[in-house]
mmCIF file with all atom_site columns, C-alpha atoms in Angstrom:
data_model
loop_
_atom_site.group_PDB
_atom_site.id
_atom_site.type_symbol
_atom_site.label_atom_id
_atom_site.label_alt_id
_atom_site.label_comp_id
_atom_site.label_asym_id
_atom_site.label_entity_id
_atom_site.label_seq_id
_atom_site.pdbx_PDB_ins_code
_atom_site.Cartn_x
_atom_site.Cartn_y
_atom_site.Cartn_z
_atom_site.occupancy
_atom_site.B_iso_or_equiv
_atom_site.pdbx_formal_charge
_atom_site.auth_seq_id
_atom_site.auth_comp_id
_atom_site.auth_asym_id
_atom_site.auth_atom_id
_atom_site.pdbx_PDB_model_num
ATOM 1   C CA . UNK A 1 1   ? 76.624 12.527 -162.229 1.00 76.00 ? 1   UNK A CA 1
ATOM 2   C CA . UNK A 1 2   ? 79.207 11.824 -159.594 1.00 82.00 ? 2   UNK A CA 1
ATOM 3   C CA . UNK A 1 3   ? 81.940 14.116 -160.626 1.00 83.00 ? 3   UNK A CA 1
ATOM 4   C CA . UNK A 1 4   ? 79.010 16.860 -161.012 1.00 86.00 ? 4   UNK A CA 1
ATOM 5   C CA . UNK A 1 5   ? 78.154 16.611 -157.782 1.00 89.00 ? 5   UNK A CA 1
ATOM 6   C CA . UNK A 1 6   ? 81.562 16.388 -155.891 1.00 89.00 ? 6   UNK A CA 1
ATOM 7   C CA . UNK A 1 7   ? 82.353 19.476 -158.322 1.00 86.00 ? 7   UNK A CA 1
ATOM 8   C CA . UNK A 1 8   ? 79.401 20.831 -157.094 1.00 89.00 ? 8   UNK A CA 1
ATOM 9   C CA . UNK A 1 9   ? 80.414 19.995 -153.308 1.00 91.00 ? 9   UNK A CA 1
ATOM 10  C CA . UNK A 1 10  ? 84.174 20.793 -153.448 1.00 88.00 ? 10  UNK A CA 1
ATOM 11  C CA . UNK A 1 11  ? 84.267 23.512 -155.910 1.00 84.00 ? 11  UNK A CA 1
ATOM 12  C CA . UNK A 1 12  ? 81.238 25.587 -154.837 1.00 87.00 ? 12  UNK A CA 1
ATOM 13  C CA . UNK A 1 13  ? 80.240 24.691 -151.519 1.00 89.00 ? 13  UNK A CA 1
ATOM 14  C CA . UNK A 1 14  ? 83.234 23.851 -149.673 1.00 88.00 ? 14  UNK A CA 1
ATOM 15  C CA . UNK A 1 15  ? 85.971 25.922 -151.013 1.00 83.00 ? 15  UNK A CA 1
ATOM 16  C CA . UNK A 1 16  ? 83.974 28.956 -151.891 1.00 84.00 ? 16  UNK A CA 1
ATOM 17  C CA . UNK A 1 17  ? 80.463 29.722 -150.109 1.00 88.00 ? 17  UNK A CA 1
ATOM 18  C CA . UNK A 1 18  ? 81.413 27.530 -146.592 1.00 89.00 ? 18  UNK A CA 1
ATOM 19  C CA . UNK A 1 19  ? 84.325 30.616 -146.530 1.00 86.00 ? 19  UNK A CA 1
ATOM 20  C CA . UNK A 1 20  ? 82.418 33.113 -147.466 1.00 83.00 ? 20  UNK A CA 1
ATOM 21  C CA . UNK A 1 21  ? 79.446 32.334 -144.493 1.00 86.00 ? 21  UNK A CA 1
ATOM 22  C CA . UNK A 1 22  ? 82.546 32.301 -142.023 1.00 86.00 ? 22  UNK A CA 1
ATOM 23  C CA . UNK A 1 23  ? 84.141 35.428 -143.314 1.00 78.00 ? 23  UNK A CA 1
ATOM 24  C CA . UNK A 1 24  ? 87.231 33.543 -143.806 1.00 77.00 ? 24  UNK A CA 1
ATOM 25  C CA . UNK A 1 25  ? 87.614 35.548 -147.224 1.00 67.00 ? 25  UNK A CA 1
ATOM 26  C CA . UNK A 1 26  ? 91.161 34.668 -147.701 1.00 67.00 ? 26  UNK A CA 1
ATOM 27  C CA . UNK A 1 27  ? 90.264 31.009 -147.932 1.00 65.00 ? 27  UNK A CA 1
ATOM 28  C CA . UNK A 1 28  ? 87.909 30.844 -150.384 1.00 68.00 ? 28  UNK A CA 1
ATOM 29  C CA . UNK A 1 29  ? 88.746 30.316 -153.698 1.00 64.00 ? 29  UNK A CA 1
ATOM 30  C CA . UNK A 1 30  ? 86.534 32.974 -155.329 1.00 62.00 ? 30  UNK A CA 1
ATOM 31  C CA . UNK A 1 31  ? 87.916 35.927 -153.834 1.00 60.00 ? 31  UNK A CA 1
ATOM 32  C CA . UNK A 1 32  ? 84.789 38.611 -153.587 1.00 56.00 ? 32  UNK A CA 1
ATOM 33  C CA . UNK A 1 33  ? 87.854 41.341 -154.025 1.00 57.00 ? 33  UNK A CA 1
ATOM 34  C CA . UNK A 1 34  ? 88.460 40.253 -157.558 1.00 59.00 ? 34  UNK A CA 1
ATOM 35  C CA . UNK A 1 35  ? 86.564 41.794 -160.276 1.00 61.00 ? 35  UNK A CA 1
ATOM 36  C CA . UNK A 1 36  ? 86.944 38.539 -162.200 1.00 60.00 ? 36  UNK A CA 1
ATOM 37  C CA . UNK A 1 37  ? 85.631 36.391 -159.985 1.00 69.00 ? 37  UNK A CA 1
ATOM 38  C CA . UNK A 1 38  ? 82.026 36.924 -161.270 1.00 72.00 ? 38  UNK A CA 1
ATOM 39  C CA . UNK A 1 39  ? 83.198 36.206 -164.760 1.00 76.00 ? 39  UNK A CA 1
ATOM 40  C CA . UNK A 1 40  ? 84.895 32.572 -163.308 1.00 77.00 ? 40  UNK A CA 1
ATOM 41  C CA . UNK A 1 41  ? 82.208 31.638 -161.438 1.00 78.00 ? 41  UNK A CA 1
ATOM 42  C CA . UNK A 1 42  ? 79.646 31.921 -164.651 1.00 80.00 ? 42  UNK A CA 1
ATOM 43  C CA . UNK A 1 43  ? 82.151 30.038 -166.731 1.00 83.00 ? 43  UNK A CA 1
ATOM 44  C CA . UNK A 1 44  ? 82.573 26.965 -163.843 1.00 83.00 ? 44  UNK A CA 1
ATOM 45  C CA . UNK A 1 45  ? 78.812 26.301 -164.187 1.00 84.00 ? 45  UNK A CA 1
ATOM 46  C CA . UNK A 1 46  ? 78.620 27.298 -168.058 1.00 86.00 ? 46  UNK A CA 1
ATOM 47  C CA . UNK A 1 47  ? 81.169 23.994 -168.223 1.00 86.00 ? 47  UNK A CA 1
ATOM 48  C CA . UNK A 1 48  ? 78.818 21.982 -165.768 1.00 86.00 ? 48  UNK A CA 1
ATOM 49  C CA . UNK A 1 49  ? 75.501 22.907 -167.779 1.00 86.00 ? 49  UNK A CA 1
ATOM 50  C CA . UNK A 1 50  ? 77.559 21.644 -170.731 1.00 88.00 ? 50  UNK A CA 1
ATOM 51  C CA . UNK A 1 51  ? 78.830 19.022 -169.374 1.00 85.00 ? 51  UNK A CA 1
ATOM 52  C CA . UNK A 1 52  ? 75.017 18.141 -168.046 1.00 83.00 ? 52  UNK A CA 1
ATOM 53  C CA . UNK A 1 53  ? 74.007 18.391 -172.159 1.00 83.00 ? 53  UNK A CA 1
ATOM 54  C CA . UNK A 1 54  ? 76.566 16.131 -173.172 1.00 85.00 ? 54  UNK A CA 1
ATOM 55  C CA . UNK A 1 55  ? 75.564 13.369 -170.585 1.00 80.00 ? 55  UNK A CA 1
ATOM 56  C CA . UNK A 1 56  ? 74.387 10.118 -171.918 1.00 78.00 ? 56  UNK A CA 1
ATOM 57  C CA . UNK A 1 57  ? 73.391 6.992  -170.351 1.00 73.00 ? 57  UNK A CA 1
ATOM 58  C CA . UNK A 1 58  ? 74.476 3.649  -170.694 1.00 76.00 ? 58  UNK A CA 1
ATOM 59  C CA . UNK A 1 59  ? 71.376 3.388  -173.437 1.00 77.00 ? 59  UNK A CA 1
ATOM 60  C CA . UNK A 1 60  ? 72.505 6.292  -174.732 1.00 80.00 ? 60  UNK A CA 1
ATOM 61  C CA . UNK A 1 61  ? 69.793 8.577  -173.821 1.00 80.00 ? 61  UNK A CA 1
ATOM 62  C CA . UNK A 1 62  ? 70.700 12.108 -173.079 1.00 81.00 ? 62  UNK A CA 1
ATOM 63  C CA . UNK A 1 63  ? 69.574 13.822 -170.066 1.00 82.00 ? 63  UNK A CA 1
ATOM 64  C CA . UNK A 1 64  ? 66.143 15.502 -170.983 1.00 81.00 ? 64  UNK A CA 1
ATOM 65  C CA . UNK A 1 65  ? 65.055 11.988 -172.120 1.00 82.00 ? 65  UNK A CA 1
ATOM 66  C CA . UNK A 1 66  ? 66.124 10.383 -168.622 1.00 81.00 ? 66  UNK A CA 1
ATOM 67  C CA . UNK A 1 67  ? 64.261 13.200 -167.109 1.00 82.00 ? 67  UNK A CA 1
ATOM 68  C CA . UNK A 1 68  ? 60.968 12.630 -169.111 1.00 82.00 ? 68  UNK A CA 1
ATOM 69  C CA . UNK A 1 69  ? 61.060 9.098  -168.154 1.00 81.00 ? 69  UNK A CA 1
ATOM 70  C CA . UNK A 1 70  ? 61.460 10.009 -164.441 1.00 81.00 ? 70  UNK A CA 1
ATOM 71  C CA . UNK A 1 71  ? 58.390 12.417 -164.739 1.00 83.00 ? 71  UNK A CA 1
ATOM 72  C CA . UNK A 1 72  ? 56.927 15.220 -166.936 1.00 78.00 ? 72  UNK A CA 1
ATOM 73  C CA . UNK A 1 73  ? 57.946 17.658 -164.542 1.00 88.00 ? 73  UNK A CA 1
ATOM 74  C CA . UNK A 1 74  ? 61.049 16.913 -163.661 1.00 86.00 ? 74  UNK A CA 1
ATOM 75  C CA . UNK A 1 75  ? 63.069 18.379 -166.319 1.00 86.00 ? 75  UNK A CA 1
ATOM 76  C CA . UNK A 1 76  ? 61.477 21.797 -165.943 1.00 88.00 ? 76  UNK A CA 1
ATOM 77  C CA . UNK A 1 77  ? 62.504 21.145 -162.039 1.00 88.00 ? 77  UNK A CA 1
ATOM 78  C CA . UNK A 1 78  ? 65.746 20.519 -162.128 1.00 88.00 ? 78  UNK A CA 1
ATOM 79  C CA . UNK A 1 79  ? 67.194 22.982 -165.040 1.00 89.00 ? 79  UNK A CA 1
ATOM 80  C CA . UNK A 1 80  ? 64.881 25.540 -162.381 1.00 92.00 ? 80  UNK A CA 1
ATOM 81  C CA . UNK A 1 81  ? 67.022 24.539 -159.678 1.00 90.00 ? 81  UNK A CA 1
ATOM 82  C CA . UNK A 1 82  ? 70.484 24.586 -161.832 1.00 91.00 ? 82  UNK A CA 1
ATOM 83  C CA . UNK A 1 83  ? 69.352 28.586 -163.010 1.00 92.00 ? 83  UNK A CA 1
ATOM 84  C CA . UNK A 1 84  ? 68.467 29.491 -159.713 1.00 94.00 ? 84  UNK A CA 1
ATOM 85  C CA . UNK A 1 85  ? 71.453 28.429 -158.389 1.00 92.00 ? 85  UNK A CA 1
ATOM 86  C CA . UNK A 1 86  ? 73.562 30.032 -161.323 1.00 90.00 ? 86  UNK A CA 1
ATOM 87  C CA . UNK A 1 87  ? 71.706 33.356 -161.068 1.00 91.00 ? 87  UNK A CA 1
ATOM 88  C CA . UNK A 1 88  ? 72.452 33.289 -156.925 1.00 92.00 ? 88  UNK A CA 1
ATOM 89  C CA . UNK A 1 89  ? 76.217 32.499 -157.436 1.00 88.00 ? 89  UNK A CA 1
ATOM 90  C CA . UNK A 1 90  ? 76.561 35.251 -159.958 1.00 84.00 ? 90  UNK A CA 1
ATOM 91  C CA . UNK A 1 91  ? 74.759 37.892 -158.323 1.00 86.00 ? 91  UNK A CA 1
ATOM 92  C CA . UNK A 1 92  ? 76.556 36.742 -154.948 1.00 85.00 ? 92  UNK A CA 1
ATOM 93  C CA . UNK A 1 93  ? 79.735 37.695 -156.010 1.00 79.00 ? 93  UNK A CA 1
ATOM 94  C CA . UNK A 1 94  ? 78.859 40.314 -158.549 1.00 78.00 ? 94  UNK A CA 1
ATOM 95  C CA . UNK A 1 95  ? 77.246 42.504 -155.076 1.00 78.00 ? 95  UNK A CA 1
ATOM 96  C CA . UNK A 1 96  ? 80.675 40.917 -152.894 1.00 72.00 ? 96  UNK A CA 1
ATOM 97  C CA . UNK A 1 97  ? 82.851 42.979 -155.198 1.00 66.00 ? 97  UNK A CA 1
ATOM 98  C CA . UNK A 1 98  ? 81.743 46.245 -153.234 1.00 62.00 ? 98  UNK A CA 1
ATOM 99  C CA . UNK A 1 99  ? 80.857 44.394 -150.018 1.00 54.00 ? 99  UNK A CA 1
ATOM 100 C CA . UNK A 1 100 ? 82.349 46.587 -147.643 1.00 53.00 ? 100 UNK A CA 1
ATOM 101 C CA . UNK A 1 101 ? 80.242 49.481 -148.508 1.00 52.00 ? 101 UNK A CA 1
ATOM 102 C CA . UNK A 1 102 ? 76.867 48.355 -150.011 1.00 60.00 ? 102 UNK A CA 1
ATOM 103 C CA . UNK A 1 103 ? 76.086 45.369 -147.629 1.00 62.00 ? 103 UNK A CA 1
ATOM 104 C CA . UNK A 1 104 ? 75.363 44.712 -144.204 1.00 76.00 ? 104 UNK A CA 1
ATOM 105 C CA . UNK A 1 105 ? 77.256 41.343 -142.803 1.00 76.00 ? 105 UNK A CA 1
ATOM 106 C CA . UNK A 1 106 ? 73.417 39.773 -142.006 1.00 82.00 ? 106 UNK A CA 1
ATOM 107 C CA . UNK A 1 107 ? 72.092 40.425 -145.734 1.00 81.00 ? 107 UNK A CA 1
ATOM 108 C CA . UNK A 1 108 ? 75.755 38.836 -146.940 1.00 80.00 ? 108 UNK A CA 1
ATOM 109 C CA . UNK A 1 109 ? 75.103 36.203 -144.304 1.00 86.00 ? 109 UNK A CA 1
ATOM 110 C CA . UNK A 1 110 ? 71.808 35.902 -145.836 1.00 90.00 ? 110 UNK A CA 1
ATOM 111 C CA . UNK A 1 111 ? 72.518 35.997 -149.536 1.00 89.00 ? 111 UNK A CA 1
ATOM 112 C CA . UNK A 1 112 ? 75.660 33.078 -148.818 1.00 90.00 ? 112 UNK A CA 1
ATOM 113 C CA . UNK A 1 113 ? 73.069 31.022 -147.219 1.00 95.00 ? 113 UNK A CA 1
ATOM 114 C CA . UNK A 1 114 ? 70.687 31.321 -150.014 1.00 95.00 ? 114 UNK A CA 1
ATOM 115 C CA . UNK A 1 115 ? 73.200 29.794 -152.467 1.00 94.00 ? 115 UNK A CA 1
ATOM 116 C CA . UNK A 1 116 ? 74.210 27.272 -150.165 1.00 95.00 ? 116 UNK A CA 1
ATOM 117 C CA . UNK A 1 117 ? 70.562 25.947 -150.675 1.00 96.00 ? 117 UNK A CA 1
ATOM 118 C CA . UNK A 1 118 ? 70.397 26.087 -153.989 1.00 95.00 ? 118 UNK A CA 1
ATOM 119 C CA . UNK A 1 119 ? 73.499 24.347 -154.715 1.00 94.00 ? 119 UNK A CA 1
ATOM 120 C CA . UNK A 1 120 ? 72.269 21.570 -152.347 1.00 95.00 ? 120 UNK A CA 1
ATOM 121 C CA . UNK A 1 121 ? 69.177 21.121 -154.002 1.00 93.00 ? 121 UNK A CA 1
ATOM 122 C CA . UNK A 1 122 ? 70.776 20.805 -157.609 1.00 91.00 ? 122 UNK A CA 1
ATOM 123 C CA . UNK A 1 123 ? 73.424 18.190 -155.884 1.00 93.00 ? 123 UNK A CA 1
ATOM 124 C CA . UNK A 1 124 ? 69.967 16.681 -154.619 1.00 92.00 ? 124 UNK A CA 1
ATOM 125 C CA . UNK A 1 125 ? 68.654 16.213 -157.652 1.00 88.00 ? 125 UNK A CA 1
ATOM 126 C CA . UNK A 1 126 ? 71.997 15.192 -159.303 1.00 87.00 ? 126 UNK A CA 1
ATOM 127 C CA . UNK A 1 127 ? 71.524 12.456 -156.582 1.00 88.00 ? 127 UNK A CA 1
ATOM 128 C CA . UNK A 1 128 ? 68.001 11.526 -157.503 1.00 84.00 ? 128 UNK A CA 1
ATOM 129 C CA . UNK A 1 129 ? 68.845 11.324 -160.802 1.00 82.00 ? 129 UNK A CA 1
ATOM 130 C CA . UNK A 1 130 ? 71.538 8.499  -160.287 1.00 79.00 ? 130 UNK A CA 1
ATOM 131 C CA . UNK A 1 131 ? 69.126 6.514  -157.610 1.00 79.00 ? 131 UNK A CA 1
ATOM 132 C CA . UNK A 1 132 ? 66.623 6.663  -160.679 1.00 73.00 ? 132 UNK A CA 1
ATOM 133 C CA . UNK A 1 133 ? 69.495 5.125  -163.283 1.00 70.00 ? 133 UNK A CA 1
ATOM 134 C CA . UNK A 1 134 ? 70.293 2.385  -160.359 1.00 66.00 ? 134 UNK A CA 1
ATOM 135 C CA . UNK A 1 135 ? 67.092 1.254  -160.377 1.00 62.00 ? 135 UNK A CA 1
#
């Protein structure tokens, strides 16, 4: 869950959105001028949602059965989370390709910030997930 989350952290938040909200285009590493970039960005978290699947514990339960043991609910929270997130990032840079033309700086501002959330809130629960296997 640790290399999820600093994936998460370095790949997503630092080197790519934390950019974007300062306009520093140049330095992030999705650029929104590439017409690829949406394509990379839904393969990076394709690989982390698979690499979520594969996760076992040291009993050798999978995910989904750690997350029924937490609670019924939690499952259902966190893969909501994960595809919000996912669905932000991909529209994010899939409207960033014409950026210039179709959207103000406050609703980019906005939309940047939005993701920022949601990827905090999966790392959050990638968090909670690893205080619950401590315990």
């Amino acid at each position: 869950m640790d290399a999820i989350s600093t994936l998460l952290s370095e790949e997503i938040l630092i080197r790519s959105l934390y950019p974007l909200l300062n306009e520093e285009f140049s330095d992030s590493i999705q650029s929104p001028y590439s017409k690829s970039t949406p394509s990379a960005v839904t393969a990076q978290l394709s690989g982390i949602e698979r690499l979520l699947l594969e996760i076992r514990s040291d009993s050798g339960k999978s995910l989904d059965e750690l997350f029924i043991s937490f609670s019924p609910d939690y499952e259902e929270l966190f893969y909501a989370s994960f595809d919000a997130s996912k669905e932000c990032l991909v529209l994010l840079y899939s409207s960033l390709q014409n950026f210039q033309t179709s959207l103000s700086p406050l609703q980019t501002e906005f939309d940047v910030v939005e993701c920022i959330n949601l990827v905090t809130n999966t790392i959050d629960h990638l968090g909670q997930i690893d205080v619950n296997l401590s315990n």
